[in-house]
């Protein structure tokens, strides 16, 4: 454990230094992990007024987006919501620099949503290869981007649509007895992982609920106070925040890989989800949609525990972050059944962007 006290922003800056040193502009691919970490570093650059970091983010995006707005590696015909996530940094850069190519590229992602297949209930399929399935991950990938686009371009129908999808996802994945949200919902009930009655997947995977919490606060930050959907979304955030704090591991002050299996051998405090929940709680307080008590303190003490346990500061001014679940999903080949043994059996790695990005975002919120 680290002996010298550091602020949240100290950790954020150190991790950002390592990311930018390890990945030169042009080395990153267009995917949701890249979008996540670029957005995190962009937010950090604003919080600490780091022009060099801002330039690195811009150069990294410029390596992926041509002058005509074409995005390297983007395949719209896959109807993959993950591919939309990096659109958030395009909107940030367009606002900052006014370069039309960022908006043109973002419009391609917006157009995908017009054609995205839907469940009969109106929710976007997570991907074309996952028919009739809503995954909580997908709400983070598309909703904040879509709501910001809709508000900036006068597309009220898009904003309402996406807000309704956030509400639908909670309705279909929530287990009323615990308040926890299961990883995904299969409207067709055809997947082996789907409950034959509810269509829900078996377990509450922490990172899935973390994605959903981040989507909520990011959307609420954009949504005007008087918007008709706002009270319903705030009510969902209230439920999510209360549930999240109630299931926090008492020993580590972090969140376990499988939230609905406390005390079960093999379950472990997972870094990415813990960072996501810290971000959700801290930001919910900052934007005025969660009360400061108890959520600000909960976020701060959990972040301090996470940093102490899993972040290591290096002599070169960088840092590393351990304890990150590398990946988890449902279905596919080989088939992922959503069982407890599946989730705890996935590799645990260091410095994966799915942990580093939320950790830096939480650091910015906590200062």
XYZ file of C-alpha atoms in Angstrom:
367
model
C 0.000 0.000 0.000
C 1.198 3.521 -0.767
C 2.654 5.341 2.221
C 2.646 8.900 0.864
C -0.756 10.600 0.728
C -1.859 11.695 -2.721
C -4.950 13.550 -3.878
C -7.379 11.997 -6.322
C -6.074 14.323 -9.024
C -2.494 13.265 -8.250
C -3.461 9.714 -9.134
C -5.369 10.872 -12.186
C -2.441 12.882 -13.518
C -0.015 10.029 -12.923
C -2.193 7.503 -14.734
C -2.718 9.940 -17.594
C 1.032 10.405 -17.883
C 1.524 6.660 -18.221
C -1.282 6.298 -20.767
C 0.033 9.095 -22.978
C 3.620 7.826 -22.693
C 2.623 4.274 -23.581
C 0.277 5.104 -26.463
C 1.430 7.534 -29.121
C -1.197 9.234 -31.310
C -1.993 6.808 -34.098
C -1.528 3.708 -31.946
C -5.109 3.569 -30.677
C -8.039 1.901 -32.462
C -11.610 3.175 -32.755
C -13.409 1.283 -29.996
C -15.273 1.975 -26.788
C -12.205 1.606 -24.588
C -10.346 4.236 -26.583
C -13.349 6.534 -26.420
C -13.589 6.050 -22.674
C -9.968 6.845 -21.895
C -9.772 9.772 -24.339
C -12.825 11.352 -22.736
C -11.329 10.798 -19.274
C -8.023 12.404 -20.241
C -9.852 15.285 -21.920
C -11.842 15.956 -18.750
C -8.664 15.727 -16.678
C -6.844 18.151 -18.973
C -9.551 20.701 -18.292
C -9.519 20.116 -14.548
C -5.755 20.608 -14.241
C -5.287 22.959 -17.229
C -2.867 20.677 -19.058
C -2.436 21.902 -22.641
C -0.004 19.102 -23.488
C -2.535 16.457 -22.486
C -5.258 18.221 -24.471
C -3.015 18.193 -27.519
C -2.322 14.484 -27.072
C -6.051 13.722 -26.959
C -6.681 15.818 -30.068
C -3.817 14.185 -31.954
C -5.086 10.732 -30.989
C -8.537 11.531 -32.365
C -7.121 13.202 -35.476
C -5.263 9.979 -36.267
C -8.620 8.182 -36.422
C -10.808 10.776 -38.157
C -10.063 11.903 -41.716
C -10.661 15.430 -42.990
C -13.940 14.279 -44.571
C -15.148 12.795 -41.275
C -14.501 9.158 -42.167
C -13.641 7.116 -39.068
C -10.874 4.516 -39.355
C -12.140 1.096 -38.290
C -15.770 2.128 -37.834
C -18.280 -0.310 -39.361
C -21.826 0.992 -39.119
C -23.358 -2.183 -40.565
C -22.402 -4.077 -37.405
C -24.943 -1.963 -35.486
C -22.653 -2.172 -32.485
C -23.498 0.336 -29.752
C -19.948 0.049 -28.426
C -18.773 1.836 -31.578
C -20.810 4.931 -30.669
C -19.053 5.624 -27.367
C -16.081 7.480 -28.851
C -18.537 9.931 -30.393
C -18.491 11.764 -27.063
C -14.933 12.975 -27.579
C -15.848 14.085 -31.109
C -18.483 16.421 -29.677
C -16.022 17.719 -27.084
C -13.417 18.481 -29.742
C -15.929 20.116 -32.068
C -16.998 22.439 -29.253
C -13.380 23.241 -28.390
C -11.915 23.667 -31.871
C -14.816 24.124 -34.288
C -13.351 21.687 -36.827
C -16.229 20.430 -38.994
C -14.726 16.971 -39.412
C -15.520 16.116 -35.800
C -19.181 16.942 -36.313
C -19.290 15.093 -39.633
C -17.808 12.011 -37.986
C -20.260 12.276 -35.092
C -23.147 12.524 -37.561
C -22.197 9.094 -38.915
C -22.660 7.653 -35.430
C -25.933 9.531 -35.044
C -27.122 8.032 -38.338
C -26.386 4.543 -37.023
C -28.865 5.100 -34.216
C -31.594 5.926 -36.745
C -31.122 2.476 -38.253
C -30.243 0.525 -35.096
C -32.443 -2.595 -34.702
C -34.782 -2.479 -31.715
C -36.612 -4.773 -29.370
C -40.387 -4.763 -29.679
C -40.398 -2.672 -26.478
C -38.314 -0.003 -28.244
C -34.817 -0.595 -26.888
C -31.751 -0.699 -29.119
C -30.237 -4.120 -29.688
C -26.780 -4.143 -28.129
C -25.296 -5.357 -31.414
C -26.627 -6.913 -34.606
C -25.132 -10.228 -33.454
C -27.124 -9.977 -30.186
C -30.730 -9.744 -31.420
C -33.483 -8.591 -29.060
C -30.948 -8.029 -26.265
C -30.392 -4.900 -24.201
C -27.166 -4.872 -22.191
C -26.615 -2.250 -19.510
C -23.243 -1.516 -21.106
C -25.011 -0.171 -24.184
C -26.744 2.637 -22.306
C -23.379 4.194 -21.472
C -22.116 3.664 -24.995
C -24.883 5.585 -26.721
C -27.142 7.543 -24.350
C -24.927 10.479 -23.245
C -23.755 10.974 -26.834
C -27.276 10.799 -28.233
C -28.787 13.136 -25.634
C -26.064 15.730 -26.138
C -26.468 15.478 -29.909
C -30.224 15.811 -29.626
C -30.053 18.852 -27.366
C -27.434 20.595 -29.515
C -29.296 19.902 -32.771
C -32.890 20.424 -31.698
C -33.778 16.735 -31.957
C -36.237 16.450 -29.080
C -37.514 13.107 -30.351
C -34.055 11.553 -30.027
C -33.648 12.888 -26.492
C -37.015 11.493 -25.403
C -36.304 8.173 -27.112
C -32.983 7.685 -25.349
C -34.391 8.700 -21.968
C -37.166 6.147 -22.439
C -34.560 3.494 -23.210
C -32.737 4.234 -19.961
C -36.009 3.762 -18.103
C -36.809 0.597 -20.066
C -33.430 -0.911 -19.218
C -34.028 -0.436 -15.509
C -37.531 -1.873 -15.765
C -36.345 -4.991 -17.569
C -33.125 -5.709 -15.627
C -34.067 -4.704 -12.067
C -34.521 -7.384 -9.439
C -37.074 -5.888 -7.086
C -35.987 -7.878 -4.035
C -32.471 -6.407 -4.059
C -32.688 -3.348 -6.306
C -29.753 -4.700 -8.296
C -29.713 -4.553 -12.078
C -28.819 -7.714 -13.945
C -26.286 -7.517 -16.765
C -28.753 -7.845 -19.639
C -32.282 -8.617 -20.832
C -33.296 -10.867 -23.715
C -36.759 -9.928 -24.924
C -36.998 -13.152 -26.954
C -36.037 -15.363 -23.983
C -34.103 -17.516 -26.478
C -30.656 -17.172 -24.926
C -29.538 -19.902 -22.558
C -28.586 -17.215 -20.046
C -32.054 -15.622 -20.076
C -34.607 -16.346 -17.372
C -37.580 -17.938 -19.169
C -40.039 -15.594 -17.458
C -38.226 -12.269 -17.009
C -35.615 -12.570 -19.772
C -32.983 -11.278 -17.331
C -29.460 -12.663 -17.135
C -28.589 -14.576 -13.940
C -26.377 -12.124 -12.071
C -25.681 -8.470 -11.321
C -22.230 -8.008 -12.819
C -20.718 -4.975 -11.144
C -19.276 -3.291 -14.224
C -22.565 -3.543 -16.104
C -24.335 -1.673 -13.317
C -21.388 0.728 -13.247
C -21.842 1.534 -16.933
C -25.513 2.193 -16.278
C -24.822 4.499 -13.337
C -22.351 6.539 -15.375
C -24.872 6.791 -18.203
C -27.461 8.168 -15.790
C -25.340 10.971 -14.376
C -23.872 11.889 -17.753
C -27.333 12.178 -19.303
C -28.695 14.110 -16.332
C -25.817 16.582 -16.581
C -26.963 17.481 -20.103
C -30.724 17.279 -19.571
C -32.368 20.644 -18.789
C -33.977 21.029 -15.380
C -37.449 21.400 -16.847
C -37.286 18.392 -19.153
C -40.289 16.089 -18.770
C -38.163 12.928 -18.474
C -35.882 14.336 -15.789
C -37.890 13.408 -12.670
C -38.127 9.772 -13.761
C -34.397 9.572 -14.428
C -33.567 11.191 -11.085
C -35.798 8.629 -9.386
C -33.838 5.852 -11.089
C -30.568 7.437 -9.965
C -31.885 7.592 -6.400
C -32.663 3.872 -6.509
C -29.350 2.958 -8.100
C -27.302 5.035 -5.648
C -29.073 3.625 -2.595
C -28.630 0.076 -3.848
C -24.979 0.601 -4.757
C -24.082 1.907 -1.307
C -26.034 -0.893 0.377
C -24.079 -3.642 -1.407
C -20.605 -2.147 -0.969
C -18.157 -4.610 0.547
C -17.675 -3.625 4.177
C -14.078 -4.783 4.441
C -12.579 -3.250 1.299
C -15.133 -0.428 0.846
C -15.165 -1.485 -2.815
C -17.633 -3.405 -4.958
C -17.398 -7.100 -5.718
C -17.228 -8.507 -9.233
C -20.650 -10.143 -8.800
C -22.791 -7.861 -6.677
C -25.486 -10.368 -5.753
C -23.045 -12.984 -4.401
C -21.372 -11.406 -1.340
C -19.224 -13.764 0.681
C -19.071 -16.386 -2.026
C -15.565 -17.852 -2.481
C -13.785 -16.400 -5.494
C -15.712 -13.137 -5.561
C -13.335 -10.167 -5.391
C -13.297 -6.346 -5.194
C -13.155 -5.212 -8.829
C -11.439 -1.986 -9.832
C -13.369 -0.750 -12.860
C -16.802 -1.095 -11.293
C -15.612 0.457 -8.036
C -14.272 3.467 -9.946
C -17.527 3.725 -11.895
C -19.597 3.789 -8.728
C -17.309 6.410 -7.179
C -17.823 8.528 -10.296
C -21.583 8.010 -10.329
C -22.028 8.972 -6.686
C -19.654 11.954 -6.755
C -21.034 13.348 -9.990
C -24.620 12.769 -8.912
C -23.907 14.997 -5.920
C -22.069 17.632 -7.962
C -24.868 18.062 -10.494
C -27.417 18.321 -7.699
C -29.331 15.103 -8.311
C -28.083 13.202 -5.254
C -27.824 14.505 -1.683
C -24.286 15.118 -0.453
C -24.964 12.947 2.584
C -24.191 10.031 2.413
C -23.013 9.842 -1.174
C -20.095 12.259 -1.380
C -18.357 10.688 1.610
C -19.048 7.184 0.317
C -17.477 8.051 -3.032
C -14.442 9.666 -1.404
C -13.702 6.857 1.029
C -14.175 4.175 -1.615
C -11.894 6.020 -4.026
C -9.253 6.351 -1.303
C -9.467 2.624 -0.636
C -9.292 1.817 -4.342
C -6.242 4.020 -4.844
C -4.510 2.633 -1.768
C -5.140 -0.986 -2.719
C -4.786 -1.019 -6.484
C -3.003 2.128 -7.728
C 0.790 2.233 -7.667
C 2.697 5.471 -8.176
C 5.984 5.179 -10.079
C 9.235 7.098 -9.714
C 8.933 8.439 -13.270
C 5.730 10.270 -12.344
C 3.431 7.689 -13.865
C 1.192 5.110 -12.234
C -0.417 1.728 -12.797
C -3.838 0.405 -11.832
C -4.477 -3.243 -10.973
C -7.477 -5.466 -10.267
C -9.424 -4.837 -13.490
C -11.660 -7.515 -15.000
C -10.400 -7.750 -18.585
C -13.736 -8.515 -20.230
C -17.128 -10.110 -19.634
C -20.126 -10.604 -21.859
C -22.969 -12.954 -22.663
C -23.547 -15.506 -25.418
C -21.223 -15.544 -28.407
C -18.565 -18.155 -29.176
C -17.417 -19.738 -26.953
C -20.755 -19.325 -25.213
C -20.774 -17.156 -22.077
C -23.560 -18.284 -19.784
C -23.557 -15.418 -17.281
C -22.934 -17.746 -14.343
C -21.029 -16.766 -11.223
C -18.172 -19.059 -12.213
C -18.000 -17.376 -15.618
C -17.696 -13.851 -14.208
C -15.057 -14.696 -11.616
C -13.134 -16.795 -14.128
C -12.381 -13.958 -16.540
C -8.788 -12.636 -16.377
C -7.895 -9.832 -13.959
C -5.391 -7.403 -15.463
C -3.510 -4.148 -14.919
C -3.928 -0.824 -16.767
C -6.899 -1.860 -18.893
C -8.660 1.265 -20.173
C -11.985 0.021 -18.768
C -10.505 0.592 -15.327
C -8.160 3.494 -16.029
C -10.836 5.621 -17.731
C -13.419 5.504 -14.927
C -10.697 5.907 -12.293
C -9.530 9.153 -13.913
C -13.116 10.354 -14.352
C -13.751 9.688 -10.657
C -10.524 11.500 -9.763
C -11.723 14.569 -11.656
C -15.026 14.521 -9.778
C -13.368 14.102 -6.388
C -10.458 16.506 -6.972
